[in-house]
mmCIF file of C-alpha atoms in Angstrom:
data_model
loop_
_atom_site.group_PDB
_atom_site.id
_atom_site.type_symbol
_atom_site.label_atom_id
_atom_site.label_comp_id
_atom_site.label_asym_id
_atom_site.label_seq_id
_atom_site.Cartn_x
_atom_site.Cartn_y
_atom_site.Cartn_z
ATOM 1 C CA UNK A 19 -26.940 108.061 50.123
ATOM 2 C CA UNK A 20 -29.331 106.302 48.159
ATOM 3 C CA UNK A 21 -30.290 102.289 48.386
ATOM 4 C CA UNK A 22 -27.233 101.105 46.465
ATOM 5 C CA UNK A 23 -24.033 101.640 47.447
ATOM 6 C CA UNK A 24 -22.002 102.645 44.693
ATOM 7 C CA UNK A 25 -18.062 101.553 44.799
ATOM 8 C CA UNK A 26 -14.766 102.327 42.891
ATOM 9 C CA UNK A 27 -12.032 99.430 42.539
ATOM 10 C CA UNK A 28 -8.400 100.589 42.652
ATOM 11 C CA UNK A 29 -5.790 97.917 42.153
ATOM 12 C CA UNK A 30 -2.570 97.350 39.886
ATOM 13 C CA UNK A 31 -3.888 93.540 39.451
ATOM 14 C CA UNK A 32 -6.198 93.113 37.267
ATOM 15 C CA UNK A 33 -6.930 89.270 39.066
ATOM 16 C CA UNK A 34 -7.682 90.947 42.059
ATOM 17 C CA UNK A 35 -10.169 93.551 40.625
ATOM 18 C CA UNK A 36 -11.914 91.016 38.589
ATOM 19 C CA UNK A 37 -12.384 88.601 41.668
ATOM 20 C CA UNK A 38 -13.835 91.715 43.297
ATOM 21 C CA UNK A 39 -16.159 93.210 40.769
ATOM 22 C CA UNK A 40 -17.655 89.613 39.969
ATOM 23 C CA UNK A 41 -18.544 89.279 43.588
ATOM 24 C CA UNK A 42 -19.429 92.741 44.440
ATOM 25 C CA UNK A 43 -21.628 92.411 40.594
ATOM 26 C CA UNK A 44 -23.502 89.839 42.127
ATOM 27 C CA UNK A 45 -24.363 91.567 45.130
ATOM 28 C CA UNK A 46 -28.086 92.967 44.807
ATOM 29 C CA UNK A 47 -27.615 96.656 45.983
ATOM 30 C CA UNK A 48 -24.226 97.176 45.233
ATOM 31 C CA UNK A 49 -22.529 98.599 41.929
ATOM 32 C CA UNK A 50 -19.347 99.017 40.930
ATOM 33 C CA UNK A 51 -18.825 102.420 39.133
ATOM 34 C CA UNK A 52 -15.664 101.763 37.572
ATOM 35 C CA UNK A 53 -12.067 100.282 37.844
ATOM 36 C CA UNK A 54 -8.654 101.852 38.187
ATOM 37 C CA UNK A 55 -4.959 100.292 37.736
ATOM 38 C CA UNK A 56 -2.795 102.580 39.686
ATOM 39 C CA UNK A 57 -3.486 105.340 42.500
ATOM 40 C CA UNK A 58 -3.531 108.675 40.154
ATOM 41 C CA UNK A 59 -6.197 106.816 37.601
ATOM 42 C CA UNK A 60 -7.939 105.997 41.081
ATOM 43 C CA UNK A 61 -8.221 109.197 42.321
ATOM 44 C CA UNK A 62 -8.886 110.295 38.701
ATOM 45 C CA UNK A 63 -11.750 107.464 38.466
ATOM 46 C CA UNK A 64 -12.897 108.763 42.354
ATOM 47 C CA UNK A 65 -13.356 112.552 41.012
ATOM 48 C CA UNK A 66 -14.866 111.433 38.230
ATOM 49 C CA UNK A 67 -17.616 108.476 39.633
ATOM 50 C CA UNK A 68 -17.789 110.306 43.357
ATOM 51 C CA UNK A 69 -18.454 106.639 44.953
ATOM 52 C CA UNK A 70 -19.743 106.004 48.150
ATOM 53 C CA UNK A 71 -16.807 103.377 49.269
ATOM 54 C CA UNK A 72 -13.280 103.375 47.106
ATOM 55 C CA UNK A 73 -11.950 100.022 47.540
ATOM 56 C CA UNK A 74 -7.983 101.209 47.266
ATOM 57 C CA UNK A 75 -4.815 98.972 47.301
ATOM 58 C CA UNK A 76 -2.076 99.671 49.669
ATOM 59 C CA UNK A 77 0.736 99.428 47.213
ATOM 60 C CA UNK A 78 0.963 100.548 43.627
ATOM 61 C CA UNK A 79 2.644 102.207 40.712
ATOM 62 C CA UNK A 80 2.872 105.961 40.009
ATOM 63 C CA UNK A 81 0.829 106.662 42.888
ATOM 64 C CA UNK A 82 0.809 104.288 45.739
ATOM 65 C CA UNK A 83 -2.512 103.943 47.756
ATOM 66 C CA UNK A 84 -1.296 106.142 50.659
ATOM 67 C CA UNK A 85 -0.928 109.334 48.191
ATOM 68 C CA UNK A 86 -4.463 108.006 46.475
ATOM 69 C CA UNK A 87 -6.028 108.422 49.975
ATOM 70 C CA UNK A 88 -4.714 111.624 51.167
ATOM 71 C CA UNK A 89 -5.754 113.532 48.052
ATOM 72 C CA UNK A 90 -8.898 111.834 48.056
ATOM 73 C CA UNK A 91 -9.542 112.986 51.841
ATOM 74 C CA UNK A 92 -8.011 116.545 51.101
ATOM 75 C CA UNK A 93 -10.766 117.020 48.726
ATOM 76 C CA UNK A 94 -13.836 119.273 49.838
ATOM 77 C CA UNK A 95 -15.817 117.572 46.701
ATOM 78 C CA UNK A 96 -15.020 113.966 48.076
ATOM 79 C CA UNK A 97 -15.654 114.569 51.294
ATOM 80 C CA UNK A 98 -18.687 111.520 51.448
ATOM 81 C CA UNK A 99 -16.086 108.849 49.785
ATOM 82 C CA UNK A 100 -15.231 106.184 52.111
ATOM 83 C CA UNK A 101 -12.243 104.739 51.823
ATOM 84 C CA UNK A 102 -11.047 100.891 52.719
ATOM 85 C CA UNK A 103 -7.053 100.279 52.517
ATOM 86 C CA UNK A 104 -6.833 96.565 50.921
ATOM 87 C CA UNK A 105 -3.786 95.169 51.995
ATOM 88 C CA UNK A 106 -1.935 91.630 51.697
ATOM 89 C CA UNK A 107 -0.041 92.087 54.896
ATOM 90 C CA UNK A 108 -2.690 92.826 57.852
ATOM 91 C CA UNK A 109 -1.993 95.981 60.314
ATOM 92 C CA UNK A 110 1.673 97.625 59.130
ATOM 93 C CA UNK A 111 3.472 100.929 59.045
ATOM 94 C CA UNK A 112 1.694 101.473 55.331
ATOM 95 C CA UNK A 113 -2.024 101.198 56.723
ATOM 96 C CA UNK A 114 -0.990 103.344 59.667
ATOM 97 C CA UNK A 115 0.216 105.757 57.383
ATOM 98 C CA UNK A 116 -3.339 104.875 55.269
ATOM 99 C CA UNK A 117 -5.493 105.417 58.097
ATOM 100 C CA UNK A 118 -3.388 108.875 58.427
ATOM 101 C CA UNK A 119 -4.141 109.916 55.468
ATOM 102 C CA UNK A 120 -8.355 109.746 56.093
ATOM 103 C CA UNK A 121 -8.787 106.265 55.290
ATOM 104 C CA UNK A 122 -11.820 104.597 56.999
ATOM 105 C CA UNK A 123 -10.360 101.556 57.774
ATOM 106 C CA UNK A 124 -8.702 98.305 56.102
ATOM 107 C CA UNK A 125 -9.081 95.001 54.678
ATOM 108 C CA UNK A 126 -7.024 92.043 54.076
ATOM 109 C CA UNK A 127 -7.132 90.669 50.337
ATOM 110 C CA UNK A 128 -7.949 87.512 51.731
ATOM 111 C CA UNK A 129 -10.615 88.400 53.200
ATOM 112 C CA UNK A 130 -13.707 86.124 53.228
ATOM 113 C CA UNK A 131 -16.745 87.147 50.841
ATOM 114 C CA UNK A 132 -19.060 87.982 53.976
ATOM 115 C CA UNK A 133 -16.648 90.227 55.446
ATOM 116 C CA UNK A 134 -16.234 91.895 52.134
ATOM 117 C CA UNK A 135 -19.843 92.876 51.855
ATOM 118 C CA UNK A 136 -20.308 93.669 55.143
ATOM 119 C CA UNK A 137 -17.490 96.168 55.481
ATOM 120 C CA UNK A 138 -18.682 97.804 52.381
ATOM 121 C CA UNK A 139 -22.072 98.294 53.747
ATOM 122 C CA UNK A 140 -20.595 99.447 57.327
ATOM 123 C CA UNK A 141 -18.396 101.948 55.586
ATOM 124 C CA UNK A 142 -20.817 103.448 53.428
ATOM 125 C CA UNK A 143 -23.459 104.015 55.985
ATOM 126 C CA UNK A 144 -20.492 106.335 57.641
ATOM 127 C CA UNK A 145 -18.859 103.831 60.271
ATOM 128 C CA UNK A 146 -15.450 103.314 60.640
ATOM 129 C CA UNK A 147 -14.236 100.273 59.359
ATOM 130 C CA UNK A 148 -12.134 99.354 63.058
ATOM 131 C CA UNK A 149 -14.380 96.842 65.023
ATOM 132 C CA UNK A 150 -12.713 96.500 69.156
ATOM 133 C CA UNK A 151 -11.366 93.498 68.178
ATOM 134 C CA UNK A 152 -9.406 95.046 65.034
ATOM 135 C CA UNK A 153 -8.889 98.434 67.077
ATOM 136 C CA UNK A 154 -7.514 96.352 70.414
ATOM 137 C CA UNK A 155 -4.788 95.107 67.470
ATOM 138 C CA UNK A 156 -4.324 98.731 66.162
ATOM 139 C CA UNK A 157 -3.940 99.018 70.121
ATOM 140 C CA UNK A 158 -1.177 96.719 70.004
ATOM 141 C CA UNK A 159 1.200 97.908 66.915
ATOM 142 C CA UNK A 160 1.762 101.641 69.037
ATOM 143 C CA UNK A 161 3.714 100.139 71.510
ATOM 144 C CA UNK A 162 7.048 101.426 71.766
ATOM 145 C CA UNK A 163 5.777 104.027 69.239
ATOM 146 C CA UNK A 164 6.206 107.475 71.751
ATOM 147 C CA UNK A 165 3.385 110.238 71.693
ATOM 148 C CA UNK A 166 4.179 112.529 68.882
ATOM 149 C CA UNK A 167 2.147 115.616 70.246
ATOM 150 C CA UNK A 168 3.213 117.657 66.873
ATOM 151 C CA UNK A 169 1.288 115.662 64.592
ATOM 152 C CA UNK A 170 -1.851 115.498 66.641
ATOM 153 C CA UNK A 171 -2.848 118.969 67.671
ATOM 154 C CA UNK A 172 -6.203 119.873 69.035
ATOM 155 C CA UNK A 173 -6.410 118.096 72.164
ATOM 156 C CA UNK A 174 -7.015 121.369 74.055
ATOM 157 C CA UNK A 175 -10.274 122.089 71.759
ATOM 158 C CA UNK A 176 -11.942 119.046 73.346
ATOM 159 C CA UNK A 177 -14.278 119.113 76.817
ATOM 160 C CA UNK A 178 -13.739 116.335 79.426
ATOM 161 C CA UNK A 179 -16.433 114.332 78.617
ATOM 162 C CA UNK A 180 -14.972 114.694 74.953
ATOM 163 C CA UNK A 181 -11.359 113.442 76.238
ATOM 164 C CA UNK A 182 -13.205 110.655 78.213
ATOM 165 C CA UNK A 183 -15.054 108.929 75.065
ATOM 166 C CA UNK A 184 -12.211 109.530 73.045
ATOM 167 C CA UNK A 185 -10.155 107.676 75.310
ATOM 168 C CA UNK A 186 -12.396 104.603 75.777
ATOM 169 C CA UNK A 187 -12.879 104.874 71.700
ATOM 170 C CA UNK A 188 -9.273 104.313 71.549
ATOM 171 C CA UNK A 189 -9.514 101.811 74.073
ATOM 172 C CA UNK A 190 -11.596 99.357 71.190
ATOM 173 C CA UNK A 191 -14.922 100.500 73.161
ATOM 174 C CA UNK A 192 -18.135 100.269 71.057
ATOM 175 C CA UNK A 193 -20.522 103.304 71.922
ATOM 176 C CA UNK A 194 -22.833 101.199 74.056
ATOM 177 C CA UNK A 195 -19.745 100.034 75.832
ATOM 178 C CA UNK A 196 -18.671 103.612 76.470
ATOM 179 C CA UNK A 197 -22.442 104.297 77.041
ATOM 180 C CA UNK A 198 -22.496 101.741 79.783
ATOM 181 C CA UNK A 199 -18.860 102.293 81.738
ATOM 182 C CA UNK A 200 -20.045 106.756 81.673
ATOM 183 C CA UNK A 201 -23.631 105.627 82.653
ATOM 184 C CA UNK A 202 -24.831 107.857 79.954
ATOM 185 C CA UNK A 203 -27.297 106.504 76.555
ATOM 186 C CA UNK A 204 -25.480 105.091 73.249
ATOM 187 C CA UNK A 205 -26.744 108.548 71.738
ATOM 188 C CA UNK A 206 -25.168 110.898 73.939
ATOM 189 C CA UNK A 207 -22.245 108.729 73.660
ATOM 190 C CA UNK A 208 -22.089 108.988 70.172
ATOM 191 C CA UNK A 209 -22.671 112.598 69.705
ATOM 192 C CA UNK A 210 -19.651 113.544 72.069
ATOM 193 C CA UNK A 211 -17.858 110.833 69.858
ATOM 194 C CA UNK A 212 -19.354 112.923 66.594
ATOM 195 C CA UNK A 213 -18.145 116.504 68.210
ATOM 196 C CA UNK A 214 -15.204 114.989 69.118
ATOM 197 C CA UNK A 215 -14.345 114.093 65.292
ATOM 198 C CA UNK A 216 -15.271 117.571 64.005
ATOM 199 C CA UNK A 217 -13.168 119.766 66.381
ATOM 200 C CA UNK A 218 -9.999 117.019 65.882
ATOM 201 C CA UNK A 219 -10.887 117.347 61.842
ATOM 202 C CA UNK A 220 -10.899 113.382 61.727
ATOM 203 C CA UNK A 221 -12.923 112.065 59.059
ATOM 204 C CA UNK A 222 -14.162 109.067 61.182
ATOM 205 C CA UNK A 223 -13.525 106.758 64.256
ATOM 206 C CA UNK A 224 -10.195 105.089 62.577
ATOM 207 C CA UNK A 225 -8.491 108.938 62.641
ATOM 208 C CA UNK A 226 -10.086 109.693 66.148
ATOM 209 C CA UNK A 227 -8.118 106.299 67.391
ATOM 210 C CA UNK A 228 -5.374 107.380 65.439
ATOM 211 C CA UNK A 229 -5.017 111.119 66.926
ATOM 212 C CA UNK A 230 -5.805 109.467 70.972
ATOM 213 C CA UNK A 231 -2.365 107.707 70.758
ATOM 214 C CA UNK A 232 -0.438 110.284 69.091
ATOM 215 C CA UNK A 233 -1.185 113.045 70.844
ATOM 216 C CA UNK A 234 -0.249 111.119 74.329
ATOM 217 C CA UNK A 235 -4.334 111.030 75.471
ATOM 218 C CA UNK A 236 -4.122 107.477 75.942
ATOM 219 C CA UNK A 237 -1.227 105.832 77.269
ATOM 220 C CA UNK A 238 0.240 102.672 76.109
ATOM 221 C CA UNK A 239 0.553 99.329 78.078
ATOM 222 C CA UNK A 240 4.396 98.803 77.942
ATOM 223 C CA UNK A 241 5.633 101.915 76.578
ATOM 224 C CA UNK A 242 7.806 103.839 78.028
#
Protein backbone atom coordinates (compact mmCIF):
# COMPACT_ATOMS: atom_id res chain seq x y z
CA UNK A 1 0.00 0.00 0.00
CA UNK A 2 1.41 3.18 -0.75
CA UNK A 3 1.58 6.49 1.73
CA UNK A 4 -2.03 7.51 1.17
CA UNK A 5 -4.71 5.56 1.93
CA UNK A 6 -7.13 5.65 -0.68
CA UNK A 7 -11.05 5.22 0.41
CA UNK A 8 -14.50 4.63 -1.28
CA UNK A 9 -17.75 6.24 0.41
CA UNK A 10 -20.93 4.15 0.14
CA UNK A 11 -24.06 5.69 1.56
CA UNK A 12 -27.80 6.37 0.38
CA UNK A 13 -27.42 9.99 2.17
CA UNK A 14 -25.87 12.22 0.46
CA UNK A 15 -25.48 14.47 4.11
CA UNK A 16 -23.68 11.77 5.45
CA UNK A 17 -21.17 11.29 2.53
CA UNK A 18 -20.54 14.91 2.25
CA UNK A 19 -19.79 15.27 6.10
CA UNK A 20 -17.38 12.40 5.42
CA UNK A 21 -15.53 13.33 2.30
CA UNK A 22 -15.03 17.04 3.66
CA UNK A 23 -13.34 15.61 6.67
CA UNK A 24 -11.60 12.72 5.22
CA UNK A 25 -10.56 15.74 2.14
CA UNK A 26 -8.91 17.50 4.72
CA UNK A 27 -6.98 14.79 6.02
CA UNK A 28 -3.26 15.02 4.59
CA UNK A 29 -2.68 11.36 3.39
CA UNK A 30 -5.97 10.31 2.79
CA UNK A 31 -8.14 10.47 -0.54
CA UNK A 32 -11.32 9.70 -1.30
CA UNK A 33 -11.60 7.86 -4.71
CA UNK A 34 -15.12 8.24 -5.28
CA UNK A 35 -18.75 8.13 -3.86
CA UNK A 36 -21.58 5.66 -4.20
CA UNK A 37 -25.50 5.98 -3.30
CA UNK A 38 -26.60 2.47 -2.90
CA UNK A 39 -24.68 -1.00 -2.35
CA UNK A 40 -24.57 -2.32 -6.21
CA UNK A 41 -23.07 1.35 -7.39
CA UNK A 42 -20.70 0.64 -4.28
CA UNK A 43 -19.48 -2.45 -5.21
CA UNK A 44 -19.55 -1.13 -8.82
CA UNK A 45 -17.46 2.09 -7.59
CA UNK A 46 -15.13 -0.68 -5.35
CA UNK A 47 -14.29 -2.76 -8.72
CA UNK A 48 -13.79 0.09 -10.42
CA UNK A 49 -11.41 2.49 -7.79
CA UNK A 50 -9.94 -0.91 -5.91
CA UNK A 51 -9.63 1.29 -2.52
CA UNK A 52 -7.72 0.45 0.30
CA UNK A 53 -10.74 0.98 3.02
CA UNK A 54 -14.63 1.06 1.61
CA UNK A 55 -16.44 3.03 4.06
CA UNK A 56 -20.03 1.03 3.50
CA UNK A 57 -23.46 1.77 5.14
CA UNK A 58 -25.31 -0.91 6.87
CA UNK A 59 -28.65 -0.25 5.31
CA UNK A 60 -29.55 0.75 1.80
CA UNK A 61 -31.56 0.52 -1.37
CA UNK A 62 -31.21 -2.10 -4.14
CA UNK A 63 -28.40 -3.58 -2.43
CA UNK A 64 -28.13 -3.27 1.25
CA UNK A 65 -24.54 -3.07 2.77
CA UNK A 66 -24.51 -6.74 3.90
CA UNK A 67 -24.86 -8.00 0.07
CA UNK A 68 -22.21 -4.94 -0.84
CA UNK A 69 -19.76 -6.68 1.57
CA UNK A 70 -20.06 -10.23 0.74
CA UNK A 71 -19.49 -9.71 -2.97
CA UNK A 72 -16.85 -7.41 -2.25
CA UNK A 73 -15.05 -10.17 0.04
CA UNK A 74 -15.98 -13.02 -2.53
CA UNK A 75 -13.89 -11.24 -4.96
CA UNK A 76 -10.25 -12.65 -5.68
CA UNK A 77 -9.51 -9.01 -7.37
CA UNK A 78 -10.63 -7.19 -4.05
CA UNK A 79 -9.09 -9.21 -1.90
CA UNK A 80 -6.79 -5.98 -0.24
CA UNK A 81 -10.20 -3.79 0.25
CA UNK A 82 -10.95 -3.24 3.77
CA UNK A 83 -14.14 -2.88 4.67
CA UNK A 84 -15.80 -0.74 7.77
CA UNK A 85 -19.76 -1.39 8.34
CA UNK A 86 -21.11 2.31 9.28
CA UNK A 87 -24.00 1.87 11.25
CA UNK A 88 -26.53 4.22 13.28
CA UNK A 89 -27.41 1.54 15.74
CA UNK A 90 -24.01 0.18 17.42
CA UNK A 91 -23.41 -3.84 17.59
CA UNK A 92 -26.86 -5.61 16.00
CA UNK A 93 -27.93 -8.70 14.13
CA UNK A 94 -27.08 -6.56 10.68
CA UNK A 95 -23.26 -5.95 11.62
CA UNK A 96 -23.07 -9.54 12.79
CA UNK A 97 -24.31 -10.56 9.64
CA UNK A 98 -21.66 -7.62 8.15
CA UNK A 99 -18.79 -8.91 9.90
CA UNK A 100 -20.01 -12.44 8.30
CA UNK A 101 -19.85 -11.41 5.25
CA UNK A 102 -15.73 -10.31 5.47
CA UNK A 103 -16.22 -7.03 6.85
CA UNK A 104 -13.25 -5.72 8.93
CA UNK A 105 -15.03 -4.22 11.49
CA UNK A 106 -17.67 -1.28 12.23
CA UNK A 107 -18.33 2.19 13.01
CA UNK A 108 -21.02 4.18 14.47
CA UNK A 109 -22.14 7.32 12.29
CA UNK A 110 -21.64 9.28 15.20
CA UNK A 111 -18.57 8.62 15.60
CA UNK A 112 -16.09 11.33 16.70
CA UNK A 113 -13.62 12.77 13.90
CA UNK A 114 -10.46 11.14 15.71
CA UNK A 115 -11.92 7.84 15.77
CA UNK A 116 -12.83 8.21 12.17
CA UNK A 117 -9.29 8.71 11.04
CA UNK A 118 -7.85 6.45 13.15
CA UNK A 119 -9.94 3.44 12.20
CA UNK A 120 -9.28 4.22 8.64
CA UNK A 121 -5.62 4.15 9.13
CA UNK A 122 -5.88 0.84 11.45
CA UNK A 123 -7.91 -0.84 8.77
CA UNK A 124 -5.87 -0.09 5.94
CA UNK A 125 -2.60 -1.10 7.41
CA UNK A 126 -4.53 -4.73 7.63
CA UNK A 127 -5.90 -4.71 11.36
CA UNK A 128 -9.14 -5.57 12.27
CA UNK A 129 -11.22 -2.87 13.16
CA UNK A 130 -12.45 -4.82 16.86
CA UNK A 131 -10.32 -3.23 19.72
CA UNK A 132 -10.91 -5.72 23.38
CA UNK A 133 -13.03 -3.27 24.50
CA UNK A 134 -15.38 -3.37 21.24
CA UNK A 135 -14.68 -7.29 20.92
CA UNK A 136 -15.54 -7.90 24.94
CA UNK A 137 -19.12 -6.17 23.58
CA UNK A 138 -19.17 -8.44 20.42
CA UNK A 139 -18.47 -10.93 23.45
CA UNK A 140 -21.57 -9.93 24.98
CA UNK A 141 -24.37 -9.91 22.01
CA UNK A 142 -23.62 -14.15 21.55
CA UNK A 143 -25.14 -14.93 24.60
CA UNK A 144 -27.97 -17.11 24.34
CA UNK A 145 -26.90 -17.37 20.66
CA UNK A 146 -25.98 -21.56 20.67
CA UNK A 147 -22.78 -22.81 18.73
CA UNK A 148 -23.79 -23.31 15.19
CA UNK A 149 -20.91 -25.84 14.27
CA UNK A 150 -22.37 -25.93 10.45
CA UNK A 151 -21.52 -22.53 9.64
CA UNK A 152 -18.06 -22.55 11.09
CA UNK A 153 -16.17 -25.51 9.76
CA UNK A 154 -12.47 -25.91 10.01
CA UNK A 155 -11.83 -26.16 13.55
CA UNK A 156 -10.12 -29.56 13.07
CA UNK A 157 -7.48 -27.86 10.51
CA UNK A 158 -6.10 -25.83 13.43
CA UNK A 159 -2.99 -27.05 15.96
CA UNK A 160 -3.39 -26.46 19.74
CA UNK A 161 -1.44 -23.62 20.04
CA UNK A 162 -3.69 -22.37 17.02
CA UNK A 163 -7.03 -23.21 19.12
CA UNK A 164 -5.33 -21.54 22.19
CA UNK A 165 -4.73 -17.91 20.52
CA UNK A 166 -7.81 -18.16 18.81
CA UNK A 167 -9.55 -18.58 21.91
CA UNK A 168 -7.92 -15.74 23.90
CA UNK A 169 -8.45 -13.59 20.43
CA UNK A 170 -12.01 -14.18 20.97
CA UNK A 171 -11.63 -13.53 24.45
CA UNK A 172 -10.88 -9.40 23.41
CA UNK A 173 -7.01 -10.33 24.01
CA UNK A 174 -4.55 -8.02 22.17
CA UNK A 175 -1.47 -10.11 20.85
CA UNK A 176 0.85 -8.92 23.59
CA UNK A 177 -1.86 -9.93 25.98
CA UNK A 178 -2.00 -13.40 24.47
CA UNK A 179 1.85 -13.08 24.18
CA UNK A 180 2.09 -12.55 27.88
CA UNK A 181 -0.74 -15.17 29.45
CA UNK A 182 1.25 -18.25 26.64
CA UNK A 183 4.67 -16.79 27.77
CA UNK A 184 5.56 -16.70 24.18
CA UNK A 185 6.76 -13.03 22.04
CA UNK A 186 3.92 -10.70 20.40
CA UNK A 187 5.42 -12.18 17.02
CA UNK A 188 4.95 -15.70 17.53
CA UNK A 189 1.68 -14.76 18.86
CA UNK A 190 0.70 -13.12 15.93
CA UNK A 191 1.85 -15.50 13.37
CA UNK A 192 -0.22 -18.46 14.97
CA UNK A 193 -3.02 -15.69 14.97
CA UNK A 194 -2.02 -15.09 10.99
CA UNK A 195 -2.04 -19.14 10.27
CA UNK A 196 -4.90 -19.36 12.16
CA UNK A 197 -6.86 -16.85 9.71
CA UNK A 198 -5.62 -18.58 6.53
CA UNK A 199 -6.57 -22.23 7.32
CA UNK A 200 -10.24 -20.80 8.84
CA UNK A 201 -10.37 -18.58 5.33
CA UNK A 202 -11.17 -15.42 7.59
CA UNK A 203 -10.20 -12.32 6.05
CA UNK A 204 -9.08 -10.75 9.41
CA UNK A 205 -9.36 -10.81 13.30
CA UNK A 206 -13.27 -9.63 13.25
CA UNK A 207 -14.10 -13.20 11.17
CA UNK A 208 -11.55 -15.20 13.39
CA UNK A 209 -13.77 -13.83 16.57
CA UNK A 210 -16.65 -14.47 14.62
CA UNK A 211 -15.86 -18.30 13.63
CA UNK A 212 -14.41 -18.97 17.77
CA UNK A 213 -18.07 -18.54 18.96
CA UNK A 214 -19.81 -20.25 16.27
CA UNK A 215 -18.11 -23.12 15.97
CA UNK A 216 -18.49 -23.80 19.98
CA UNK A 217 -14.35 -23.09 20.58
CA UNK A 218 -15.14 -20.63 23.08
CA UNK A 219 -17.87 -20.97 25.38
CA UNK A 220 -20.18 -18.33 26.46
CA UNK A 221 -20.63 -16.89 30.04
CA UNK A 222 -24.41 -17.59 30.60
CA UNK A 223 -25.31 -19.66 27.77
CA UNK A 224 -26.62 -22.62 27.99
Amino acid sequence: MSGVVRVALVDDQALMRAGFRALLDAEEGIEVVGEAADGEQGVALVREQVPDVALVDVQMPVMTGIEATRRIAADPALAAVRVVILTNYGLDEYVFEALRAGASGFLLKDTEPADLLQAIEVVAHGEALLSPSVTRTLIGEFVARPPDRSTAPGLDRLTRREREVTGLAARGLSNEEIAAHMVISPLTAKTHISRAMTKLGARDRAQLVVFAYESGLVAVRGAS
